[in-house]
Each structure stands twice: as structure tokens, then as C-alpha cells.
Amino acid sequence: MPWVVRDAVDDINRAVGRRWQGLDPWLPPRAELPEGCAAPFVAAGANGRPAGLAVCRHEHVPADTLNQTWGTAGRFSLVMRIREADTAVAVDDLLGQWRHHLAALPPAGADDSAAMISWPARDLTGVNALLRHGLQPLTVIAVRSASPEQASPEQASPEQASPEHASPEQAGGLVIREATPEDLDVVAEFEMGVIRYDAHFGAAIIRAQTEALVRAETQVALAARPAWAWLAEQDGRPAGLVHVQPPAQSGWITGMARGGATAYLQTMFVRPGQRGTGIGAALVRHAHAVLDARGVQTTLLHYAQLNPLSAPFWNRMGYRPLWTGWEVRPAASLR
């Protein structure tokens, strides 16, 4: 990367980090611009300084990985860093440059492809530009702090101050226990239940190998100790599951938040006929108590933006949006 561009990147990274902290203290304190497939796109600004930079990154997700269930096989991601508080003009400029870039790439026209952007949920001024270019909000990354003392003031909630450190709930015939290797069938069934539900909203795409890959990954996860998956049983029958990736396995998403020991809550599922009875809340409270006891400072999770159940539930559990995932499919249909 030429030194002039490198200096501009360093300058933008520092400026955007400061702007992000003013928007949302849970965002990373420094906005690193990664390497892209080519030189960064540049949005012109005042005084000869760039108003923003962006890079395009290409990824083809192999068919034999579970990651392909959570999106298209071809992924073209734009990483934008905008200096000014009003991002609209720079976002529009950078998206226009990206559209011309994608138009020259034949794989971007494939049906199983997407143009993707992760945008801070509280960075409001760029939203209309994203919409004008045909992008749609598809997923949310939500964040929760381990305790009210560590949370930003608006995040602390009654749920966080309530009995998250209580023992597993057993009232009304409900028991929450660690999942073990002997629970493989039911845990894999519940993992698939989440995927099938999210497929209604475009957040998951069921592939020919999805069930086999889910079962294989579940088998590995259940063999680990200490356990990071818990089953709820109602009157002795499995009713729900919460499954967490520990910090050692969550490095792929840790950089989306401000730091500290970070876990990823990958699955929360309750049988359809038993939703709304408090089982999901009991499961999540139990998981939070364990995570807090194990020193996890931050928990992240995804939910589908269009899922009518997710946002209200996760807000009650002490989570709030941190990032929004915007997409257009296929990638070349970006306007």
C-alpha cells in the first residue's frame, strides 16, 4: 500500500474510532481498515483529506462447511470508514464506486452471492444511502455486558440486576442441566430448529449437507468440558436449548466489540408449543450466571432483523443492537 494511502488509512482509523466511541461505547475503540481485494475506494473530503475510505473483500465459503448455511456461498463485503459525523454523502460515493467494482466481477452475478456491509446500529446518517443502493437490513449483532457496573448506563436493565446468579430453575417441573454427549440427538434437533426458523427471514440457507454438518459440530461441542450448552427439561422432556461458544472459540467476532473476554451465544431454541412460557428466559438467565462466574465480560449474538420474536426477547434479556448486517442478493444487483 503506498505510503500516502497508508497514512490516510491510519488517520481515518483514529478519527473513526473517536467518532464511534461518541456514538456507542461498545464499539471497538479503534476502527481498523483491513486489506481488501484492491486499493481502497476514496470519498473526497474537505481540505484535501479523504472523508472516507472503503475496501472490498471477497470470500467463497466452501460447501462442506457449516458457515455456508449462514449466508450465501459468494460473499462480497464492503468495509467502510467514514470520518464525518454526517456520513450520507461519503457512504453514497463509496457505494457507487463499489457498484462499478462488482459489475466487473462475473462471480458477483451468481444467484448464490451477496453484497454485504456491517454498519454500526447507532450510526444513523448512512442508513438512507444504504437503502437507496438496494441494501436491506438482514441481521443484527447484539451485545450484553456481564454486569450493570460494566454496561453503559442505558444498557443496564432489571433483568441484569435480577437473579442471574441464582441456581437452575426447577419450579413447575422445569430443570436446566448441562448437555452431555448422550444428548446429541436432541441438541442437533434443536440446532436445526433454529436454522429452519431463521431460513424464513433469509438469515440461514439450508444446504444439502446442513444436517450432517450440524450433527458433526454438535458432537464435538458436547464432548468439551466444562459444558457450554444447557438443556431445559419440562417434566422430564427436553424443551429448549442454549448453546454458547466460549471466548477461545469466539475470536472470529470478538473484534466487533470493545474488548475483554467475549463469548458468542450461538443458539437459543424452545419447542414451538412451549414458547412464551418462560423457558427461554430461564435458559438465558442460567447461561448468563455461568458466563458471569467464568469471567466472561461481553456476550454477543446474532438474530434475524425480520424475526418478530427475537428483538423483544433479547432486549428483555439485557441485549441491544450493536451492528446491523445489510445485504443485497445477488451481489451484482447493488444499485
Short mmCIF file of N, CA and C in Angstrom, two decimals, residues 156-334:
data_model
loop_
_atom_site.label_atom_id
_atom_site.label_comp_id
_atom_site.label_asym_id
_atom_site.label_seq_id
_atom_site.Cartn_x
_atom_site.Cartn_y
_atom_site.Cartn_z
N ALA A 156 -28.06 -1.07 31.22
CA ALA A 156 -28.43 -1.75 32.46
C ALA A 156 -29.94 -1.86 32.55
N SER A 157 -30.41 -3.03 32.96
CA SER A 157 -31.85 -3.27 32.96
C SER A 157 -32.23 -4.10 34.16
N PRO A 158 -33.53 -4.18 34.49
CA PRO A 158 -33.94 -5.02 35.62
C PRO A 158 -33.49 -6.46 35.47
N GLU A 159 -33.44 -6.95 34.22
CA GLU A 159 -33.03 -8.35 34.03
C GLU A 159 -31.60 -8.57 34.48
N GLN A 160 -30.73 -7.53 34.28
CA GLN A 160 -29.33 -7.70 34.66
C GLN A 160 -29.16 -7.62 36.17
N ALA A 161 -30.04 -6.91 36.85
CA ALA A 161 -29.92 -6.79 38.29
C ALA A 161 -30.69 -7.88 39.02
N SER A 162 -31.45 -8.68 38.29
CA SER A 162 -32.27 -9.72 38.89
C SER A 162 -31.48 -11.00 39.06
N PRO A 163 -32.11 -12.11 39.47
CA PRO A 163 -31.35 -13.27 39.95
C PRO A 163 -30.66 -14.05 38.86
N GLU A 164 -29.71 -13.44 38.16
CA GLU A 164 -28.97 -14.19 37.14
C GLU A 164 -27.98 -15.15 37.79
N HIS A 165 -27.66 -14.90 39.03
CA HIS A 165 -26.71 -15.78 39.71
C HIS A 165 -27.41 -16.82 40.56
N ALA A 166 -28.71 -16.97 40.36
CA ALA A 166 -29.46 -17.97 41.12
C ALA A 166 -29.16 -19.36 40.60
N SER A 167 -29.56 -20.37 41.36
CA SER A 167 -29.37 -21.75 40.94
C SER A 167 -30.35 -22.09 39.83
N PRO A 168 -30.11 -23.17 39.08
CA PRO A 168 -31.01 -23.54 37.99
C PRO A 168 -32.46 -23.63 38.44
N GLU A 169 -33.35 -23.20 37.56
CA GLU A 169 -34.76 -23.15 37.90
C GLU A 169 -35.36 -24.56 37.86
N GLN A 170 -36.13 -24.87 38.90
CA GLN A 170 -36.75 -26.17 38.98
C GLN A 170 -38.25 -26.08 39.27
N ALA A 171 -38.75 -24.84 39.37
CA ALA A 171 -40.17 -24.68 39.67
C ALA A 171 -41.02 -25.15 38.50
N GLY A 172 -42.20 -25.68 38.82
CA GLY A 172 -43.13 -26.07 37.77
C GLY A 172 -42.63 -27.21 36.91
N GLY A 173 -41.75 -28.03 37.43
CA GLY A 173 -41.26 -29.17 36.66
C GLY A 173 -40.17 -28.83 35.67
N LEU A 174 -39.64 -27.60 35.68
CA LEU A 174 -38.57 -27.19 34.77
C LEU A 174 -37.22 -27.41 35.42
N VAL A 175 -36.35 -28.13 34.72
CA VAL A 175 -34.99 -28.38 35.18
C VAL A 175 -34.03 -27.97 34.06
N ILE A 176 -32.98 -27.25 34.41
CA ILE A 176 -31.94 -26.88 33.45
C ILE A 176 -30.67 -27.59 33.85
N ARG A 177 -30.07 -28.27 32.89
CA ARG A 177 -28.86 -29.05 33.17
C ARG A 177 -27.89 -28.95 32.00
N GLU A 178 -26.63 -29.33 32.27
CA GLU A 178 -25.64 -29.38 31.20
C GLU A 178 -26.04 -30.41 30.15
N ALA A 179 -25.81 -30.07 28.89
CA ALA A 179 -25.97 -31.06 27.82
C ALA A 179 -24.72 -31.94 27.79
N THR A 180 -24.91 -33.22 27.54
CA THR A 180 -23.82 -34.19 27.52
C THR A 180 -23.77 -34.89 26.16
N PRO A 181 -22.73 -35.65 25.90
CA PRO A 181 -22.68 -36.37 24.62
C PRO A 181 -23.89 -37.27 24.38
N GLU A 182 -24.53 -37.75 25.45
CA GLU A 182 -25.70 -38.61 25.29
C GLU A 182 -26.91 -37.82 24.76
N ASP A 183 -26.83 -36.50 24.78
CA ASP A 183 -27.93 -35.64 24.30
C ASP A 183 -27.77 -35.25 22.83
N LEU A 184 -26.88 -35.91 22.11
CA LEU A 184 -26.57 -35.50 20.74
C LEU A 184 -27.81 -35.36 19.88
N ASP A 185 -28.71 -36.35 19.91
CA ASP A 185 -29.87 -36.32 19.02
C ASP A 185 -30.74 -35.10 19.26
N VAL A 186 -31.07 -34.83 20.52
CA VAL A 186 -31.98 -33.73 20.81
C VAL A 186 -31.30 -32.38 20.60
N VAL A 187 -30.02 -32.27 20.95
CA VAL A 187 -29.33 -30.99 20.74
C VAL A 187 -29.21 -30.69 19.25
N ALA A 188 -28.86 -31.69 18.44
CA ALA A 188 -28.80 -31.48 16.99
C ALA A 188 -30.17 -31.11 16.43
N GLU A 189 -31.22 -31.73 16.96
CA GLU A 189 -32.59 -31.38 16.53
C GLU A 189 -32.90 -29.92 16.82
N PHE A 190 -32.53 -29.44 18.02
CA PHE A 190 -32.81 -28.06 18.40
C PHE A 190 -31.95 -27.08 17.60
N GLU A 191 -30.70 -27.46 17.34
CA GLU A 191 -29.85 -26.60 16.49
C GLU A 191 -30.47 -26.44 15.11
N MET A 192 -30.98 -27.52 14.55
CA MET A 192 -31.64 -27.44 13.25
C MET A 192 -32.93 -26.64 13.33
N GLY A 193 -33.60 -26.68 14.47
CA GLY A 193 -34.81 -25.89 14.64
C GLY A 193 -34.55 -24.41 14.48
N VAL A 194 -33.43 -23.92 15.02
CA VAL A 194 -33.06 -22.51 14.85
C VAL A 194 -32.79 -22.20 13.38
N ILE A 195 -32.07 -23.08 12.71
CA ILE A 195 -31.73 -22.85 11.31
C ILE A 195 -32.99 -22.81 10.45
N ARG A 196 -33.89 -23.74 10.68
CA ARG A 196 -35.13 -23.77 9.89
C ARG A 196 -35.96 -22.51 10.12
N TYR A 197 -35.98 -22.02 11.34
CA TYR A 197 -36.76 -20.81 11.63
C TYR A 197 -36.11 -19.59 10.98
N ASP A 198 -34.78 -19.47 11.11
CA ASP A 198 -34.09 -18.32 10.54
C ASP A 198 -34.12 -18.32 9.02
N ALA A 199 -34.30 -19.49 8.42
CA ALA A 199 -34.38 -19.55 6.96
C ALA A 199 -35.59 -18.79 6.43
N HIS A 200 -36.64 -18.62 7.23
CA HIS A 200 -37.80 -17.84 6.80
C HIS A 200 -37.45 -16.38 6.54
N PHE A 201 -36.36 -15.90 7.17
CA PHE A 201 -36.03 -14.48 7.11
C PHE A 201 -34.75 -14.21 6.31
N GLY A 202 -34.23 -15.23 5.65
CA GLY A 202 -33.02 -15.06 4.85
C GLY A 202 -31.73 -15.11 5.63
N ALA A 203 -31.80 -15.28 6.95
CA ALA A 203 -30.59 -15.32 7.75
C ALA A 203 -29.88 -16.66 7.67
N ALA A 204 -30.56 -17.69 7.22
CA ALA A 204 -29.97 -19.02 7.03
C ALA A 204 -30.44 -19.57 5.69
N ILE A 205 -29.59 -20.38 5.08
CA ILE A 205 -29.91 -21.05 3.83
C ILE A 205 -29.62 -22.53 4.03
N ILE A 206 -30.65 -23.34 4.04
CA ILE A 206 -30.47 -24.77 4.30
C ILE A 206 -29.86 -25.44 3.08
N ARG A 207 -28.73 -26.09 3.28
CA ARG A 207 -27.97 -26.76 2.22
C ARG A 207 -28.14 -28.27 2.34
N ALA A 208 -27.70 -28.96 1.29
CA ALA A 208 -27.82 -30.43 1.28
C ALA A 208 -27.08 -31.06 2.46
N GLN A 209 -25.96 -30.46 2.87
CA GLN A 209 -25.15 -31.05 3.93
C GLN A 209 -25.40 -30.43 5.30
N THR A 210 -26.35 -29.52 5.42
CA THR A 210 -26.52 -28.78 6.67
C THR A 210 -26.75 -29.71 7.86
N GLU A 211 -27.69 -30.65 7.76
CA GLU A 211 -28.00 -31.50 8.91
C GLU A 211 -26.80 -32.32 9.34
N ALA A 212 -26.08 -32.89 8.38
CA ALA A 212 -24.90 -33.70 8.73
C ALA A 212 -23.82 -32.84 9.38
N LEU A 213 -23.62 -31.62 8.88
CA LEU A 213 -22.61 -30.74 9.45
C LEU A 213 -23.00 -30.27 10.85
N VAL A 214 -24.29 -29.99 11.04
CA VAL A 214 -24.77 -29.61 12.38
C VAL A 214 -24.52 -30.73 13.37
N ARG A 215 -24.83 -31.95 12.97
CA ARG A 215 -24.65 -33.08 13.88
C ARG A 215 -23.16 -33.28 14.21
N ALA A 216 -22.30 -33.14 13.21
CA ALA A 216 -20.86 -33.33 13.46
C ALA A 216 -20.32 -32.26 14.40
N GLU A 217 -20.69 -31.00 14.18
CA GLU A 217 -20.21 -29.93 15.05
C GLU A 217 -20.78 -30.06 16.46
N THR A 218 -22.03 -30.48 16.55
CA THR A 218 -22.65 -30.67 17.86
C THR A 218 -21.95 -31.77 18.63
N GLN A 219 -21.60 -32.82 17.96
CA GLN A 219 -20.91 -33.93 18.63
C GLN A 219 -19.59 -33.47 19.24
N VAL A 220 -18.85 -32.66 18.49
CA VAL A 220 -17.58 -32.13 19.01
C VAL A 220 -17.84 -31.21 20.20
N ALA A 221 -18.82 -30.32 20.07
CA ALA A 221 -19.10 -29.35 21.13
C ALA A 221 -19.53 -30.04 22.43
N LEU A 222 -20.33 -31.09 22.33
CA LEU A 222 -20.84 -31.76 23.53
C LEU A 222 -19.76 -32.57 24.25
N ALA A 223 -18.68 -32.86 23.54
CA ALA A 223 -17.59 -33.62 24.17
C ALA A 223 -16.73 -32.72 25.05
N ALA A 224 -16.84 -31.40 24.90
CA ALA A 224 -15.99 -30.48 25.64
C ALA A 224 -16.46 -30.36 27.08
N ARG A 225 -15.51 -30.15 27.98
CA ARG A 225 -15.80 -29.89 29.38
C ARG A 225 -14.87 -28.77 29.84
N PRO A 226 -15.37 -27.76 30.57
CA PRO A 226 -16.74 -27.67 31.05
C PRO A 226 -17.73 -27.44 29.92
N ALA A 227 -18.98 -27.78 30.18
CA ALA A 227 -20.01 -27.64 29.15
C ALA A 227 -20.33 -26.17 28.90
N TRP A 228 -20.68 -25.88 27.65
CA TRP A 228 -21.13 -24.54 27.26
C TRP A 228 -22.50 -24.64 26.59
N ALA A 229 -23.21 -25.75 26.84
CA ALA A 229 -24.56 -25.94 26.31
C ALA A 229 -25.43 -26.50 27.43
N TRP A 230 -26.67 -25.99 27.49
CA TRP A 230 -27.58 -26.40 28.56
C TRP A 230 -28.96 -26.70 27.98
N LEU A 231 -29.57 -27.76 28.49
CA LEU A 231 -30.91 -28.15 28.08
C LEU A 231 -31.90 -27.81 29.18
N ALA A 232 -33.08 -27.38 28.77
CA ALA A 232 -34.21 -27.23 29.70
C ALA A 232 -35.13 -28.42 29.50
N GLU A 233 -35.49 -29.06 30.60
CA GLU A 233 -36.43 -30.19 30.55
C GLU A 233 -37.68 -29.82 31.32
N GLN A 234 -38.81 -29.98 30.68
CA GLN A 234 -40.12 -29.74 31.32
C GLN A 234 -40.75 -31.09 31.60
N ASP A 235 -40.91 -31.39 32.89
CA ASP A 235 -41.47 -32.68 33.29
C ASP A 235 -40.72 -33.84 32.65
N GLY A 236 -39.38 -33.70 32.60
CA GLY A 236 -38.53 -34.77 32.11
C GLY A 236 -38.35 -34.83 30.60
N ARG A 237 -38.99 -33.93 29.85
CA ARG A 237 -38.90 -33.95 28.38
C ARG A 237 -38.13 -32.72 27.91
N PRO A 238 -37.13 -32.88 27.02
CA PRO A 238 -36.37 -31.72 26.54
C PRO A 238 -37.28 -30.69 25.89
N ALA A 239 -37.13 -29.42 26.34
CA ALA A 239 -38.00 -28.36 25.84
C ALA A 239 -37.23 -27.22 25.21
N GLY A 240 -35.95 -27.06 25.53
CA GLY A 240 -35.22 -25.93 24.99
C GLY A 240 -33.72 -26.10 25.17
N LEU A 241 -32.97 -25.25 24.46
CA LEU A 241 -31.51 -25.34 24.45
C LEU A 241 -30.92 -23.94 24.39
N VAL A 242 -29.85 -23.73 25.14
CA VAL A 242 -28.99 -22.57 24.94
C VAL A 242 -27.56 -23.10 24.78
N HIS A 243 -26.85 -22.58 23.77
CA HIS A 243 -25.52 -23.08 23.43
C HIS A 243 -24.63 -21.88 23.17
N VAL A 244 -23.48 -21.84 23.83
CA VAL A 244 -22.57 -20.70 23.78
C VAL A 244 -21.22 -21.15 23.25
N GLN A 245 -20.60 -20.33 22.40
CA GLN A 245 -19.20 -20.54 22.04
C GLN A 245 -18.34 -19.82 23.07
N PRO A 246 -17.41 -20.52 23.73
CA PRO A 246 -16.58 -19.87 24.74
C PRO A 246 -15.62 -18.86 24.12
N PRO A 247 -15.02 -18.00 24.93
CA PRO A 247 -14.10 -17.00 24.38
C PRO A 247 -13.01 -17.57 23.48
N ALA A 248 -12.50 -18.75 23.81
CA ALA A 248 -11.44 -19.34 22.99
C ALA A 248 -11.89 -19.65 21.57
N GLN A 249 -13.20 -19.79 21.35
CA GLN A 249 -13.73 -20.10 20.02
C GLN A 249 -14.47 -18.91 19.39
N SER A 250 -14.46 -17.77 20.05
CA SER A 250 -15.24 -16.63 19.59
C SER A 250 -14.39 -15.52 18.98
N GLY A 251 -13.13 -15.84 18.68
CA GLY A 251 -12.24 -14.82 18.12
C GLY A 251 -12.72 -14.25 16.80
N TRP A 252 -13.52 -15.02 16.06
CA TRP A 252 -14.00 -14.57 14.75
C TRP A 252 -14.92 -13.36 14.87
N ILE A 253 -15.51 -13.11 16.06
CA ILE A 253 -16.45 -12.00 16.23
C ILE A 253 -16.02 -11.02 17.32
N THR A 254 -15.00 -11.36 18.09
CA THR A 254 -14.58 -10.53 19.22
C THR A 254 -14.27 -9.10 18.79
N GLY A 255 -13.66 -8.92 17.62
CA GLY A 255 -13.27 -7.59 17.17
C GLY A 255 -14.42 -6.66 16.88
N MET A 256 -15.66 -7.16 16.91
CA MET A 256 -16.82 -6.30 16.66
C MET A 256 -17.23 -5.51 17.90
N ALA A 257 -16.65 -5.82 19.05
CA ALA A 257 -16.99 -5.12 20.30
C ALA A 257 -15.72 -4.53 20.90
N ARG A 258 -15.86 -3.89 22.05
CA ARG A 258 -14.76 -3.08 22.57
C ARG A 258 -13.65 -3.88 23.24
N GLY A 259 -13.83 -5.17 23.45
CA GLY A 259 -12.75 -5.95 24.02
C GLY A 259 -13.16 -6.68 25.29
N GLY A 260 -12.16 -7.33 25.90
CA GLY A 260 -12.42 -8.13 27.09
C GLY A 260 -12.81 -9.54 26.70
N ALA A 261 -12.95 -10.41 27.69
CA ALA A 261 -13.33 -11.80 27.45
C ALA A 261 -14.74 -11.83 26.85
N THR A 262 -14.84 -12.33 25.63
CA THR A 262 -16.09 -12.27 24.87
C THR A 262 -16.54 -13.66 24.46
N ALA A 263 -17.79 -13.98 24.73
CA ALA A 263 -18.40 -15.24 24.29
C ALA A 263 -19.48 -14.93 23.26
N TYR A 264 -19.84 -15.96 22.49
CA TYR A 264 -20.86 -15.81 21.45
C TYR A 264 -21.99 -16.79 21.74
N LEU A 265 -23.18 -16.26 21.93
CA LEU A 265 -24.35 -17.11 22.17
C LEU A 265 -24.89 -17.53 20.81
N GLN A 266 -24.62 -18.78 20.43
CA GLN A 266 -24.91 -19.21 19.07
C GLN A 266 -26.33 -19.76 18.91
N THR A 267 -26.92 -20.30 19.96
CA THR A 267 -28.22 -20.97 19.82
C THR A 267 -29.07 -20.74 21.06
N MET A 268 -30.31 -20.34 20.85
CA MET A 268 -31.33 -20.38 21.89
C MET A 268 -32.61 -20.85 21.21
N PHE A 269 -33.11 -22.00 21.64
CA PHE A 269 -34.27 -22.60 20.97
C PHE A 269 -35.21 -23.17 22.02
N VAL A 270 -36.51 -22.94 21.81
CA VAL A 270 -37.55 -23.55 22.62
C VAL A 270 -38.56 -24.19 21.67
N ARG A 271 -39.02 -25.37 22.02
CA ARG A 271 -40.00 -26.05 21.16
C ARG A 271 -41.18 -25.12 20.89
N PRO A 272 -41.70 -25.08 19.67
CA PRO A 272 -42.76 -24.13 19.32
C PRO A 272 -43.95 -24.14 20.26
N GLY A 273 -44.41 -25.30 20.67
CA GLY A 273 -45.58 -25.36 21.52
C GLY A 273 -45.34 -24.88 22.94
N GLN A 274 -44.07 -24.65 23.30
CA GLN A 274 -43.75 -24.24 24.67
C GLN A 274 -43.17 -22.83 24.74
N ARG A 275 -43.18 -22.11 23.62
CA ARG A 275 -42.70 -20.74 23.63
C ARG A 275 -43.69 -19.85 24.37
N GLY A 276 -43.15 -18.82 25.00
CA GLY A 276 -43.99 -17.90 25.76
C GLY A 276 -44.30 -18.35 27.17
N THR A 277 -43.67 -19.45 27.60
CA THR A 277 -43.95 -19.97 28.95
C THR A 277 -42.83 -19.65 29.94
N GLY A 278 -41.80 -18.94 29.50
CA GLY A 278 -40.69 -18.59 30.38
C GLY A 278 -39.50 -19.50 30.28
N ILE A 279 -39.57 -20.55 29.46
CA ILE A 279 -38.45 -21.49 29.36
C ILE A 279 -37.23 -20.81 28.76
N GLY A 280 -37.43 -20.03 27.69
CA GLY A 280 -36.30 -19.35 27.05
C GLY A 280 -35.61 -18.39 28.01
N ALA A 281 -36.39 -17.60 28.74
CA ALA A 281 -35.81 -16.66 29.70
C ALA A 281 -35.03 -17.40 30.79
N ALA A 282 -35.57 -18.51 31.27
CA ALA A 282 -34.88 -19.28 32.29
C ALA A 282 -33.56 -19.84 31.77
N LEU A 283 -33.56 -20.32 30.55
CA LEU A 283 -32.33 -20.83 29.94
C LEU A 283 -31.27 -19.74 29.83
N VAL A 284 -31.67 -18.58 29.34
CA VAL A 284 -30.71 -17.50 29.13
C VAL A 284 -30.19 -16.98 30.47
N ARG A 285 -31.07 -16.85 31.49
CA ARG A 285 -30.59 -16.43 32.80
C ARG A 285 -29.57 -17.42 33.35
N HIS A 286 -29.84 -18.70 33.15
CA HIS A 286 -28.90 -19.72 33.63
C HIS A 286 -27.55 -19.59 32.91
N ALA A 287 -27.59 -19.43 31.58
CA ALA A 287 -26.35 -19.27 30.83
C ALA A 287 -25.60 -18.02 31.28
N HIS A 288 -26.31 -16.92 31.50
CA HIS A 288 -25.65 -15.69 31.95
C HIS A 288 -24.96 -15.90 33.29
N ALA A 289 -25.61 -16.60 34.21
CA ALA A 289 -25.00 -16.84 35.52
C ALA A 289 -23.69 -17.61 35.38
N VAL A 290 -23.68 -18.61 34.49
CA VAL A 290 -22.46 -19.39 34.29
C VAL A 290 -21.38 -18.54 33.62
N LEU A 291 -21.77 -17.77 32.60
CA LEU A 291 -20.80 -16.93 31.90
C LEU A 291 -20.19 -15.90 32.84
N ASP A 292 -21.03 -15.27 33.67
CA ASP A 292 -20.51 -14.30 34.62
C ASP A 292 -19.53 -14.96 35.59
N ALA A 293 -19.87 -16.15 36.06
CA ALA A 293 -18.99 -16.86 37.00
C ALA A 293 -17.68 -17.26 36.34
N ARG A 294 -17.68 -17.47 35.03
CA ARG A 294 -16.46 -17.85 34.32
C ARG A 294 -15.67 -16.65 33.81
N GLY A 295 -16.08 -15.45 34.19
CA GLY A 295 -15.31 -14.26 33.86
C GLY A 295 -15.56 -13.70 32.48
N VAL A 296 -16.63 -14.11 31.82
CA VAL A 296 -16.96 -13.55 30.51
C VAL A 296 -17.50 -12.14 30.71
N GLN A 297 -16.88 -11.17 30.06
CA GLN A 297 -17.26 -9.77 30.23
C GLN A 297 -18.32 -9.31 29.22
N THR A 298 -18.29 -9.88 28.02
CA THR A 298 -19.18 -9.45 26.95
C THR A 298 -19.75 -10.68 26.26
N THR A 299 -21.04 -10.66 25.99
CA THR A 299 -21.67 -11.72 25.19
C THR A 299 -22.30 -11.09 23.96
N LEU A 300 -21.99 -11.68 22.80
CA LEU A 300 -22.55 -11.24 21.53
C LEU A 300 -23.44 -12.33 20.96
N LEU A 301 -24.39 -11.94 20.14
CA LEU A 301 -25.22 -12.91 19.43
C LEU A 301 -25.77 -12.27 18.17
N HIS A 302 -26.22 -13.10 17.24
CA HIS A 302 -26.92 -12.66 16.05
C HIS A 302 -28.41 -12.96 16.19
N TYR A 303 -29.24 -12.11 15.59
CA TYR A 303 -30.62 -12.50 15.33
C TYR A 303 -31.06 -11.90 14.01
N ALA A 304 -32.07 -12.51 13.41
CA ALA A 304 -32.59 -12.04 12.13
C ALA A 304 -33.40 -10.77 12.37
N GLN A 305 -33.10 -9.73 11.59
CA GLN A 305 -33.78 -8.45 11.75
C GLN A 305 -35.29 -8.59 11.62
N LEU A 306 -35.75 -9.47 10.72
CA LEU A 306 -37.18 -9.60 10.46
C LEU A 306 -37.88 -10.61 11.37
N ASN A 307 -37.13 -11.28 12.22
CA ASN A 307 -37.72 -12.25 13.15
C ASN A 307 -38.57 -11.48 14.17
N PRO A 308 -39.88 -11.69 14.23
CA PRO A 308 -40.73 -10.89 15.12
C PRO A 308 -40.55 -11.21 16.59
N LEU A 309 -39.91 -12.34 16.90
CA LEU A 309 -39.75 -12.76 18.29
C LEU A 309 -38.43 -12.30 18.90
N SER A 310 -37.40 -12.15 18.07
CA SER A 310 -36.05 -12.00 18.60
C SER A 310 -35.79 -10.69 19.31
N ALA A 311 -36.06 -9.56 18.64
CA ALA A 311 -35.68 -8.27 19.22
C ALA A 311 -36.34 -8.04 20.59
N PRO A 312 -37.66 -8.26 20.75
CA PRO A 312 -38.24 -8.05 22.08
C PRO A 312 -37.65 -8.98 23.14
N PHE A 313 -37.43 -10.25 22.76
CA PHE A 313 -36.91 -11.22 23.74
C PHE A 313 -35.50 -10.83 24.19
N TRP A 314 -34.61 -10.56 23.22
CA TRP A 314 -33.23 -10.30 23.60
C TRP A 314 -33.09 -8.97 24.32
N ASN A 315 -33.95 -8.00 24.02
CA ASN A 315 -33.94 -6.77 24.80
C ASN A 315 -34.30 -7.04 26.26
N ARG A 316 -35.30 -7.89 26.49
CA ARG A 316 -35.66 -8.24 27.87
C ARG A 316 -34.51 -8.94 28.58
N MET A 317 -33.69 -9.65 27.83
CA MET A 317 -32.57 -10.38 28.42
C MET A 317 -31.32 -9.51 28.59
N GLY A 318 -31.43 -8.22 28.29
CA GLY A 318 -30.31 -7.30 28.53
C GLY A 318 -29.43 -7.04 27.34
N TYR A 319 -29.85 -7.42 26.14
CA TYR A 319 -29.06 -7.19 24.93
C TYR A 319 -29.60 -5.99 24.17
N ARG A 320 -28.73 -5.37 23.39
CA ARG A 320 -29.18 -4.32 22.49
C ARG A 320 -28.36 -4.36 21.20
N PRO A 321 -28.91 -3.82 20.11
CA PRO A 321 -28.19 -3.87 18.82
C PRO A 321 -26.87 -3.12 18.88
N LEU A 322 -25.84 -3.74 18.30
CA LEU A 322 -24.52 -3.12 18.18
C LEU A 322 -24.18 -2.87 16.71
N TRP A 323 -24.43 -3.86 15.86
CA TRP A 323 -24.21 -3.76 14.42
C TRP A 323 -25.45 -4.27 13.68
N THR A 324 -25.66 -3.75 12.48
CA THR A 324 -26.68 -4.27 11.58
C THR A 324 -25.99 -4.79 10.33
N GLY A 325 -26.37 -6.01 9.91
CA GLY A 325 -25.84 -6.59 8.69
C GLY A 325 -26.77 -6.29 7.52
N TRP A 326 -26.27 -5.53 6.54
CA TRP A 326 -27.03 -5.15 5.36
C TRP A 326 -26.59 -6.00 4.17
N GLU A 327 -27.54 -6.42 3.34
CA GLU A 327 -27.21 -7.27 2.19
C GLU A 327 -28.08 -6.95 1.00
N VAL A 328 -27.57 -7.30 -0.17
CA VAL A 328 -28.36 -7.38 -1.38
C VAL A 328 -27.91 -8.63 -2.13
N ARG A 329 -28.89 -9.39 -2.62
CA ARG A 329 -28.62 -10.65 -3.32
C ARG A 329 -29.27 -10.64 -4.68
N PRO A 330 -28.55 -11.08 -5.73
CA PRO A 330 -27.10 -11.34 -5.78
C PRO A 330 -26.29 -10.07 -5.65
N ALA A 331 -24.98 -10.22 -5.50
CA ALA A 331 -24.15 -9.08 -5.20
C ALA A 331 -24.21 -8.01 -6.30
N ALA A 332 -24.27 -8.45 -7.56
CA ALA A 332 -24.24 -7.51 -8.66
C ALA A 332 -25.53 -6.68 -8.79
N SER A 333 -26.55 -7.01 -7.99
CA SER A 333 -27.78 -6.22 -8.05
C SER A 333 -27.71 -4.97 -7.18
N LEU A 334 -26.56 -4.72 -6.55
CA LEU A 334 -26.37 -3.45 -5.85
C LEU A 334 -26.63 -2.31 -6.81
#
